[in-house]
CSV table of N, CA and C in Angstrom, one decimal:
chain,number,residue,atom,x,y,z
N,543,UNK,N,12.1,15.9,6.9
N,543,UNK,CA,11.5,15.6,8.2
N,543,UNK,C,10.0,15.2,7.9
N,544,UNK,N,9.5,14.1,8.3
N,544,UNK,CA,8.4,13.3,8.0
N,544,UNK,C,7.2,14.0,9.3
N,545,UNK,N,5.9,13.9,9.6
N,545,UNK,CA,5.0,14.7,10.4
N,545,UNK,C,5.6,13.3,12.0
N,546,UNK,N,6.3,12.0,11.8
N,546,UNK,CA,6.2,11.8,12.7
N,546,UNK,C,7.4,12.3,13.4
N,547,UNK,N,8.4,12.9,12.6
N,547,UNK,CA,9.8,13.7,13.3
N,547,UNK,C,9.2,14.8,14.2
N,548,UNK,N,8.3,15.4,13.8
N,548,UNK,CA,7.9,16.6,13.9
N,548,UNK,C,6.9,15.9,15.6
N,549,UNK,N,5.9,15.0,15.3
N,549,UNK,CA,5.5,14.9,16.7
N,549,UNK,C,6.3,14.7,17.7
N,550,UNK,N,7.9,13.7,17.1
N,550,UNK,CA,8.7,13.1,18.1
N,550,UNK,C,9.2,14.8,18.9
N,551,UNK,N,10.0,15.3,17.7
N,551,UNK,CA,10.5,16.8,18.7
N,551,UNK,C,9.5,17.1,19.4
N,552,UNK,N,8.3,17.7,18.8
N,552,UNK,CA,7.8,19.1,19.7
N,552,UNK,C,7.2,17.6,21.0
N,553,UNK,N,7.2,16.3,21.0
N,553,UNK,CA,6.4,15.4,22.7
N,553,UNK,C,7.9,16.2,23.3
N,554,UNK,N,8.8,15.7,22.6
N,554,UNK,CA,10.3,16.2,23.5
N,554,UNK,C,10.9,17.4,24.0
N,555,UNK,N,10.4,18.3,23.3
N,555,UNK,CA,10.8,19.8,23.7
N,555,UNK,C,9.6,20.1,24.2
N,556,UNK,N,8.3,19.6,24.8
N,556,UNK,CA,7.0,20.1,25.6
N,556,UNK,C,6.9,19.6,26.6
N,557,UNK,N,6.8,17.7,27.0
N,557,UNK,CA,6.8,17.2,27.4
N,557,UNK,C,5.0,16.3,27.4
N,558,UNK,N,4.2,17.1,26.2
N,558,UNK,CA,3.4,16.2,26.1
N,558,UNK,C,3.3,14.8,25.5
N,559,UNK,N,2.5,14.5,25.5
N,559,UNK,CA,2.0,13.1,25.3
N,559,UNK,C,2.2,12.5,23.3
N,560,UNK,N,2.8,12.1,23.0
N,560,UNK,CA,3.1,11.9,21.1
N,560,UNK,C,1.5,12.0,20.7
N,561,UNK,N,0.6,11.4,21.4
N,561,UNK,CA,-0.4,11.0,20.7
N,561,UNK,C,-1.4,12.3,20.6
N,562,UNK,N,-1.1,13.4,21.9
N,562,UNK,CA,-1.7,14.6,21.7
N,562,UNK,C,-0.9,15.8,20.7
N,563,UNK,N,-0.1,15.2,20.6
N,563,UNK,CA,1.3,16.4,20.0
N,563,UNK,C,0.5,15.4,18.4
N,564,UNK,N,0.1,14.5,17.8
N,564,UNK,CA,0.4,14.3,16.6
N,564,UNK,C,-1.6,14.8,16.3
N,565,UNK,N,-2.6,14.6,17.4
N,565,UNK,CA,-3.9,15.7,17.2
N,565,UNK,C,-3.9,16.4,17.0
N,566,UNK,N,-3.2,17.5,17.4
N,566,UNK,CA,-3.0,19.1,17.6
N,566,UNK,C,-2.6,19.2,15.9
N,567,UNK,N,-1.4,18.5,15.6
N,567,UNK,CA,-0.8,18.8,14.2
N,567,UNK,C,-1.4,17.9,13.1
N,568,UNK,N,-2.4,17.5,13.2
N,568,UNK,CA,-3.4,16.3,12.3
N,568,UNK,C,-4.5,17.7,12.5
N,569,UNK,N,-5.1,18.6,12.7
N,569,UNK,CA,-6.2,19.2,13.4
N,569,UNK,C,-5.5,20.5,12.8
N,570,UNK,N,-4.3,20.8,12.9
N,570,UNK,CA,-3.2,22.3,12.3
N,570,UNK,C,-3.6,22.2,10.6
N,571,UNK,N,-3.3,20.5,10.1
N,571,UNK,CA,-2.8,20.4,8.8
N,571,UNK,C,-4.6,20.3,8.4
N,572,UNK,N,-5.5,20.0,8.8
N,572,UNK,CA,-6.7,19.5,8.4
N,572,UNK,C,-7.2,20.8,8.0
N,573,UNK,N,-7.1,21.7,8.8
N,573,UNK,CA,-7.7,23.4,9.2
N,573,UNK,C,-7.2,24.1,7.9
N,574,UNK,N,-5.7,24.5,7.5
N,574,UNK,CA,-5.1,24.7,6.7
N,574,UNK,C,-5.5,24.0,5.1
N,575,UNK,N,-5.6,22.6,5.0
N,575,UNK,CA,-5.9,22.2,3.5
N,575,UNK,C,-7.4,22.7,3.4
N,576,UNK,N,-8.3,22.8,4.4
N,576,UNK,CA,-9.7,23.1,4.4
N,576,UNK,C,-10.0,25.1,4.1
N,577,UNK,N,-9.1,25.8,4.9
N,577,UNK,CA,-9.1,26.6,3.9
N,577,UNK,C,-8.6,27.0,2.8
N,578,UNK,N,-7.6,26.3,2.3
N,578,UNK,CA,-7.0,25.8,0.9
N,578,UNK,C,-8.1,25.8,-0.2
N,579,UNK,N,-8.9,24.8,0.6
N,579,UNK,CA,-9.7,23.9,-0.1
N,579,UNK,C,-10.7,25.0,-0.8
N,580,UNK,N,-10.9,26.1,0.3
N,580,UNK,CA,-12.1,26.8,-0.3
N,580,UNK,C,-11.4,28.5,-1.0
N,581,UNK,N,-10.6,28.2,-1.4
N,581,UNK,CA,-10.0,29.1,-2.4
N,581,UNK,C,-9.0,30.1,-0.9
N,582,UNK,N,-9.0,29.8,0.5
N,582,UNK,CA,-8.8,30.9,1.1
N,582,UNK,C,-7.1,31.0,1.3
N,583,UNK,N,-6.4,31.8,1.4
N,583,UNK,CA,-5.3,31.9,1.7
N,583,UNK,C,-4.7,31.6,2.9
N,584,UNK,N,-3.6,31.1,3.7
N,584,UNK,CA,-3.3,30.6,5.0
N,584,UNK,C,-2.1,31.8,5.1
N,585,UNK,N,-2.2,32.4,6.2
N,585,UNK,CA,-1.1,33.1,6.6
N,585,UNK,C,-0.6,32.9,7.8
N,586,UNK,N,0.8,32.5,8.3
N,586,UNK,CA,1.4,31.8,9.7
N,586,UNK,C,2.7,33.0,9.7
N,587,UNK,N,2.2,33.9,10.2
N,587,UNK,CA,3.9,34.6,10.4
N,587,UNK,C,4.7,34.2,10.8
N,588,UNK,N,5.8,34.9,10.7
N,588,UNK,CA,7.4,34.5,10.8
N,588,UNK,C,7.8,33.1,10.0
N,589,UNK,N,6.8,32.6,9.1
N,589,UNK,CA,6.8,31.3,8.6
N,589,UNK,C,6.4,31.4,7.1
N,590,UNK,N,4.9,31.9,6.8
N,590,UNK,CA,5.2,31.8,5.1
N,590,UNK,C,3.5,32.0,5.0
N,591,UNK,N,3.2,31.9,3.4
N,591,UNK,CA,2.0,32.5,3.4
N,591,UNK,C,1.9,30.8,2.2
N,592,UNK,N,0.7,30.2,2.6
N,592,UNK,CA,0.1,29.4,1.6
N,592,UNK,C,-0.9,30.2,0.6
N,593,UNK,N,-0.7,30.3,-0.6
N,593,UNK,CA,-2.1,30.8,-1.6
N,593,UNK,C,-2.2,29.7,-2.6
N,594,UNK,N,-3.5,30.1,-3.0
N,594,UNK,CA,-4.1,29.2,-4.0
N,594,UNK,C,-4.0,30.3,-5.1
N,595,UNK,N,-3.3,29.9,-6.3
N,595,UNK,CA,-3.4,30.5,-7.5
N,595,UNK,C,-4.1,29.4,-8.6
N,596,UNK,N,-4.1,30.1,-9.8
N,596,UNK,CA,-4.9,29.6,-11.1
N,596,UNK,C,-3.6,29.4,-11.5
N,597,UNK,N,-3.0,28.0,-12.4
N,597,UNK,CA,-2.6,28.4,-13.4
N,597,UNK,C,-2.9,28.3,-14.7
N,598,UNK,N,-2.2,29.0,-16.1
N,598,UNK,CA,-2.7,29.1,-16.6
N,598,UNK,C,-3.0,27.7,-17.9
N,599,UNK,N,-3.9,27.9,-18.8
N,599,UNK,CA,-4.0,26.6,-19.8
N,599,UNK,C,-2.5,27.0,-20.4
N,600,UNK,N,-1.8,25.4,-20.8
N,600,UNK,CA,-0.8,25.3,-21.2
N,600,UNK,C,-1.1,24.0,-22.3
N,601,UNK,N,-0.2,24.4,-23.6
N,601,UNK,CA,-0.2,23.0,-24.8
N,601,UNK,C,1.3,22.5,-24.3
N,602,UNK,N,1.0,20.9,-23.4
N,602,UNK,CA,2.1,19.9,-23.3
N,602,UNK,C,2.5,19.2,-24.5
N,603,UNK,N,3.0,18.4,-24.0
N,603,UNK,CA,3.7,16.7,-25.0
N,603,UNK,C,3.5,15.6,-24.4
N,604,UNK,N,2.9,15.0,-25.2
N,604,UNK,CA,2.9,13.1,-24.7
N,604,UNK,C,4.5,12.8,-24.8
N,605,UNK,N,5.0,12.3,-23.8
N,605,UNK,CA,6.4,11.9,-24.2
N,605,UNK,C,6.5,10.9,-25.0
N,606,UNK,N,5.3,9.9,-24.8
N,606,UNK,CA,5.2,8.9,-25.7
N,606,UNK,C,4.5,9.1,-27.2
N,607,UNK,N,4.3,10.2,-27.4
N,607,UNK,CA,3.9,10.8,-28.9
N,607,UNK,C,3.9,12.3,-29.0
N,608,UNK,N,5.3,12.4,-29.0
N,608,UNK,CA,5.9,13.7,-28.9
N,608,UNK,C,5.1,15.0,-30.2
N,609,UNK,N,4.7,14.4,-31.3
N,609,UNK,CA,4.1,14.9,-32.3
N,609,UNK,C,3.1,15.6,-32.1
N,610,UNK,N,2.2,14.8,-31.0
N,610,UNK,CA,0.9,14.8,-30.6
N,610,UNK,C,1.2,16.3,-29.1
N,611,UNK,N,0.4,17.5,-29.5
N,611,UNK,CA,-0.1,18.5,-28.9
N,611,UNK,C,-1.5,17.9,-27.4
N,612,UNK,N,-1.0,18.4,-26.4
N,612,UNK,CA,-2.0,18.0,-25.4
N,612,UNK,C,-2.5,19.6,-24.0
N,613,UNK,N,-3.2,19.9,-24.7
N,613,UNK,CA,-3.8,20.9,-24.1
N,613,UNK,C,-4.3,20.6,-22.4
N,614,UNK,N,-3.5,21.2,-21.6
N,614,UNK,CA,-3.9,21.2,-20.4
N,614,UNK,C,-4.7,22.5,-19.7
N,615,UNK,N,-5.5,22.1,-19.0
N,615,UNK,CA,-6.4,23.2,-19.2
N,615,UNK,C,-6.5,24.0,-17.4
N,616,UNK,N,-6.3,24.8,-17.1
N,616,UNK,CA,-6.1,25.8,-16.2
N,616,UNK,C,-6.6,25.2,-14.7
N,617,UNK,N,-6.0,25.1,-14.0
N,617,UNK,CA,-6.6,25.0,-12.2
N,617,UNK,C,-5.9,25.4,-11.6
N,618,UNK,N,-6.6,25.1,-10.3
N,618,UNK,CA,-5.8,25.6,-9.1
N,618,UNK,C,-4.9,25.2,-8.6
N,619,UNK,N,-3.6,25.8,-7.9
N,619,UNK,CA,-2.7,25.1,-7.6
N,619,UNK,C,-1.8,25.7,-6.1
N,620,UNK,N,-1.5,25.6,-5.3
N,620,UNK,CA,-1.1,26.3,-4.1
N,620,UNK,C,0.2,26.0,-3.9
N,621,UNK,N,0.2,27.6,-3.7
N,621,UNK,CA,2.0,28.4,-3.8
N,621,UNK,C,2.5,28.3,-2.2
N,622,UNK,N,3.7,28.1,-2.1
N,622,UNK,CA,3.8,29.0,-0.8
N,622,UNK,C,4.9,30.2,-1.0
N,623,UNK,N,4.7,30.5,-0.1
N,623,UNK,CA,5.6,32.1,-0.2
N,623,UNK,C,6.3,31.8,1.3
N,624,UNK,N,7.6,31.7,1.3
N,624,UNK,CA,8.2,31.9,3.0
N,624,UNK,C,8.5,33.2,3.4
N,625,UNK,N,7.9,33.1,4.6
N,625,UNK,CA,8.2,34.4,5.3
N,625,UNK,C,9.5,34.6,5.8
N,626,UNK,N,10.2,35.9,6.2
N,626,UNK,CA,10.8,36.6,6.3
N,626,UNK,C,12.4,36.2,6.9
N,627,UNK,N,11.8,35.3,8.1
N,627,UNK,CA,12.5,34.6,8.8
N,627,UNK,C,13.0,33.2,8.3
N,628,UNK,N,11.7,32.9,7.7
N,628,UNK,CA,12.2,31.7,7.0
N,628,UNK,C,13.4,31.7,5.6
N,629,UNK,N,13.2,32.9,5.4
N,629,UNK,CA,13.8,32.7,4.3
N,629,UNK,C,15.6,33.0,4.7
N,630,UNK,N,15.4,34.1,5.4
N,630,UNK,CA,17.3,34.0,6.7
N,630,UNK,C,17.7,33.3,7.2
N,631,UNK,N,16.8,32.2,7.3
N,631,UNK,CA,17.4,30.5,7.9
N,631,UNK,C,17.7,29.7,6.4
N,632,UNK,N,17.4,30.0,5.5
N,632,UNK,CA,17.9,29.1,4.6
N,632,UNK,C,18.5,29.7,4.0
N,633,UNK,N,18.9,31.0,3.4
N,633,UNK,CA,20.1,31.7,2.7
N,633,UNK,C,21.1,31.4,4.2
N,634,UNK,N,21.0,31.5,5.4
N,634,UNK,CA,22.0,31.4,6.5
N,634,UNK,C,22.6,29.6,5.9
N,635,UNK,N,21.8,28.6,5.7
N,635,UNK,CA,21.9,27.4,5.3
N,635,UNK,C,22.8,26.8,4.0
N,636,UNK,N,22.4,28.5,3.3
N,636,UNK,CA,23.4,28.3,1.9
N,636,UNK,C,24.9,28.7,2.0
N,637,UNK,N,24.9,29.5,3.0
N,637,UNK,CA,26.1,30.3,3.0
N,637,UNK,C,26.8,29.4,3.9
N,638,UNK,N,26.5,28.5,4.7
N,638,UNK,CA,27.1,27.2,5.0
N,638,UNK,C,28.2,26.4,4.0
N,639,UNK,N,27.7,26.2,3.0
N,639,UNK,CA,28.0,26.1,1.8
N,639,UNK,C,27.6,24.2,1.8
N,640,UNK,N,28.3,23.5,0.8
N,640,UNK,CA,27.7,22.2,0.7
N,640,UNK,C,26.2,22.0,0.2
N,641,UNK,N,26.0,21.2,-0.2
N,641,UNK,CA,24.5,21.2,-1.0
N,641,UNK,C,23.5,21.3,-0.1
N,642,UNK,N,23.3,22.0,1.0
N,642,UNK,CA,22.2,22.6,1.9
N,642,UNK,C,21.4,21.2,2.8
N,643,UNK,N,20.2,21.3,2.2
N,643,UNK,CA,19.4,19.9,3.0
N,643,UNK,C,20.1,18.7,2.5
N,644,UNK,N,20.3,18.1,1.5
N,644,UNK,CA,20.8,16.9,1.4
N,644,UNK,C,22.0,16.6,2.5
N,645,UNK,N,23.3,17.2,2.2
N,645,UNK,CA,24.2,17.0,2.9
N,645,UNK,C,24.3,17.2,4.8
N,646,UNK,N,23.2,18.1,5.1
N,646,UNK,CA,22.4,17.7,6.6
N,646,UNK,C,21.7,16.0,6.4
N,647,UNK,N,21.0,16.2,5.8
N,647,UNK,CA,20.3,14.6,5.6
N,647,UNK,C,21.4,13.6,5.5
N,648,UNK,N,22.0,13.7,5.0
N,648,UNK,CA,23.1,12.7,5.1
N,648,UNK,C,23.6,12.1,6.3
N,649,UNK,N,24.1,13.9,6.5
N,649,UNK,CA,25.3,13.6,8.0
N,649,UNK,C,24.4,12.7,8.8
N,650,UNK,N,23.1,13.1,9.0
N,650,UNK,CA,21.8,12.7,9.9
N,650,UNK,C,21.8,11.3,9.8
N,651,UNK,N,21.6,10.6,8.5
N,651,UNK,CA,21.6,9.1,8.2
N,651,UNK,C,22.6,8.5,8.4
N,652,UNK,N,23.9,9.0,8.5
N,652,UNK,CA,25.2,8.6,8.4
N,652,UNK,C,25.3,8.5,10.2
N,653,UNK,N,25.5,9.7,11.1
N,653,UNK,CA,25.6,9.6,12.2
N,653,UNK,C,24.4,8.0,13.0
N,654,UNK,N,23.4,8.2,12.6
N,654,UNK,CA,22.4,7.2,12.6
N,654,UNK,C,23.2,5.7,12.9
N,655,UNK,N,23.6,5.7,11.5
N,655,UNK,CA,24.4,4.4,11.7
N,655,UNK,C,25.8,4.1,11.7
N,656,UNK,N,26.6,4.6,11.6
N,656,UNK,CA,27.7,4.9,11.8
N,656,UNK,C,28.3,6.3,13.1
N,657,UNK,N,28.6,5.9,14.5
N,657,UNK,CA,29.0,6.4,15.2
N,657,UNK,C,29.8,6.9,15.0
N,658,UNK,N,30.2,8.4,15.8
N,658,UNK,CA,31.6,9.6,15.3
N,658,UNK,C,33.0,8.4,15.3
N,659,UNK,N,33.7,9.0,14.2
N,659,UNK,CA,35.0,8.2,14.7
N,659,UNK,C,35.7,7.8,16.0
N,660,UNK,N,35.6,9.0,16.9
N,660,UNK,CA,36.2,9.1,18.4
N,660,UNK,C,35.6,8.2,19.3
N,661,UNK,N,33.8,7.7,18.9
N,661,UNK,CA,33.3,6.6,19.4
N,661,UNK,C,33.5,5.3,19.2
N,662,UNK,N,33.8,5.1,18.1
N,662,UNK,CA,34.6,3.9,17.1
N,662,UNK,C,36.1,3.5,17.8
N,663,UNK,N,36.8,4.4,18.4
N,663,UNK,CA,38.1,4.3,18.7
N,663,UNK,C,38.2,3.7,19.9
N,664,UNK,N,37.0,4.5,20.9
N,664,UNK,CA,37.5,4.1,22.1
N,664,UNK,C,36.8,2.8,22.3
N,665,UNK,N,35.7,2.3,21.6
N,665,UNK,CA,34.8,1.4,22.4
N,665,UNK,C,35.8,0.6,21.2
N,666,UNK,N,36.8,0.0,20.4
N,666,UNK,CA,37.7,-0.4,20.3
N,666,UNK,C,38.8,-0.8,21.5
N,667,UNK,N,39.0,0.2,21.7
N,667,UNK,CA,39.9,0.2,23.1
N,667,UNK,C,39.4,-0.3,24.3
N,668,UNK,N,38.1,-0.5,24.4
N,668,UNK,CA,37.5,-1.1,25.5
N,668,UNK,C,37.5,-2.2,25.5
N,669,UNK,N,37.1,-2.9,24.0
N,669,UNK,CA,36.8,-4.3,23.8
N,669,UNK,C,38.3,-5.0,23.7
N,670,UNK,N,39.3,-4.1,23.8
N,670,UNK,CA,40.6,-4.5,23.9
N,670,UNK,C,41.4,-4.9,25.4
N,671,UNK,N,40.9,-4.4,25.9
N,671,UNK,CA,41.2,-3.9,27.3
N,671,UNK,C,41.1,-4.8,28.3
């Protein structure tokens, strides 16, 4: 889901305006990286916790001179943690079974362009008719 899915539902399920619905969430996401930005943690219950951790120095590899040791050296980097509910909607999503988001993503693209079979049959039958 891209941030303009996200404006399209919530103009649809509110009935406000896309261009106020995509403010509000340009103004949500701005607030959030800004206290990101200053080491602070974001907490949104029923949804998840953003933190900023350190991690730690690590010796990589050039893939391209695998011989060659490359010391990467420690920063900050931000975790999320899902909250409680969130996390019961996606184990609920696994026990679905099928490879979880992809195979929704699919149906989603597939339905898109390719109408259900039972739509295919009749509007056959119409153009027959």
């Amino acid at each position: 889901m891209t941030k303009r899915d996200l404006v399209v539902k919530i103009a649809s399920d509110t009935g406000l305006i896309q261009q106020d619905v995509l403010n509000v969430i340009q103004k949500t996401l701005d607030h959030i990286a800004g206290a990101l930005a200053t080491g602070e943690n974001v907490e949104l219950r029923n949804f998840g916790v953003f933190e900023v951790k350190q991690s730690k120095a690590r010796i990589g590899r050039n893939p391209n001179a695998p011989e060659i040791d490359v010391r990467i050296p420690p920063r900050a980097v931000v975790k999320f943690k899902p909250g409680k509910e969130m996390r019961q909607k996606v184990v609920r999503l696994s026990k679905e079974g099928g490879d979880g988001a992809k195979s929704a993503k699919r149906e989603h693209r597939n339905s898109a362009t390719n109408p259900p079979p039972s739509t295919q049959a009749s509007a056959s039958i119409q153009q027959h008719a």
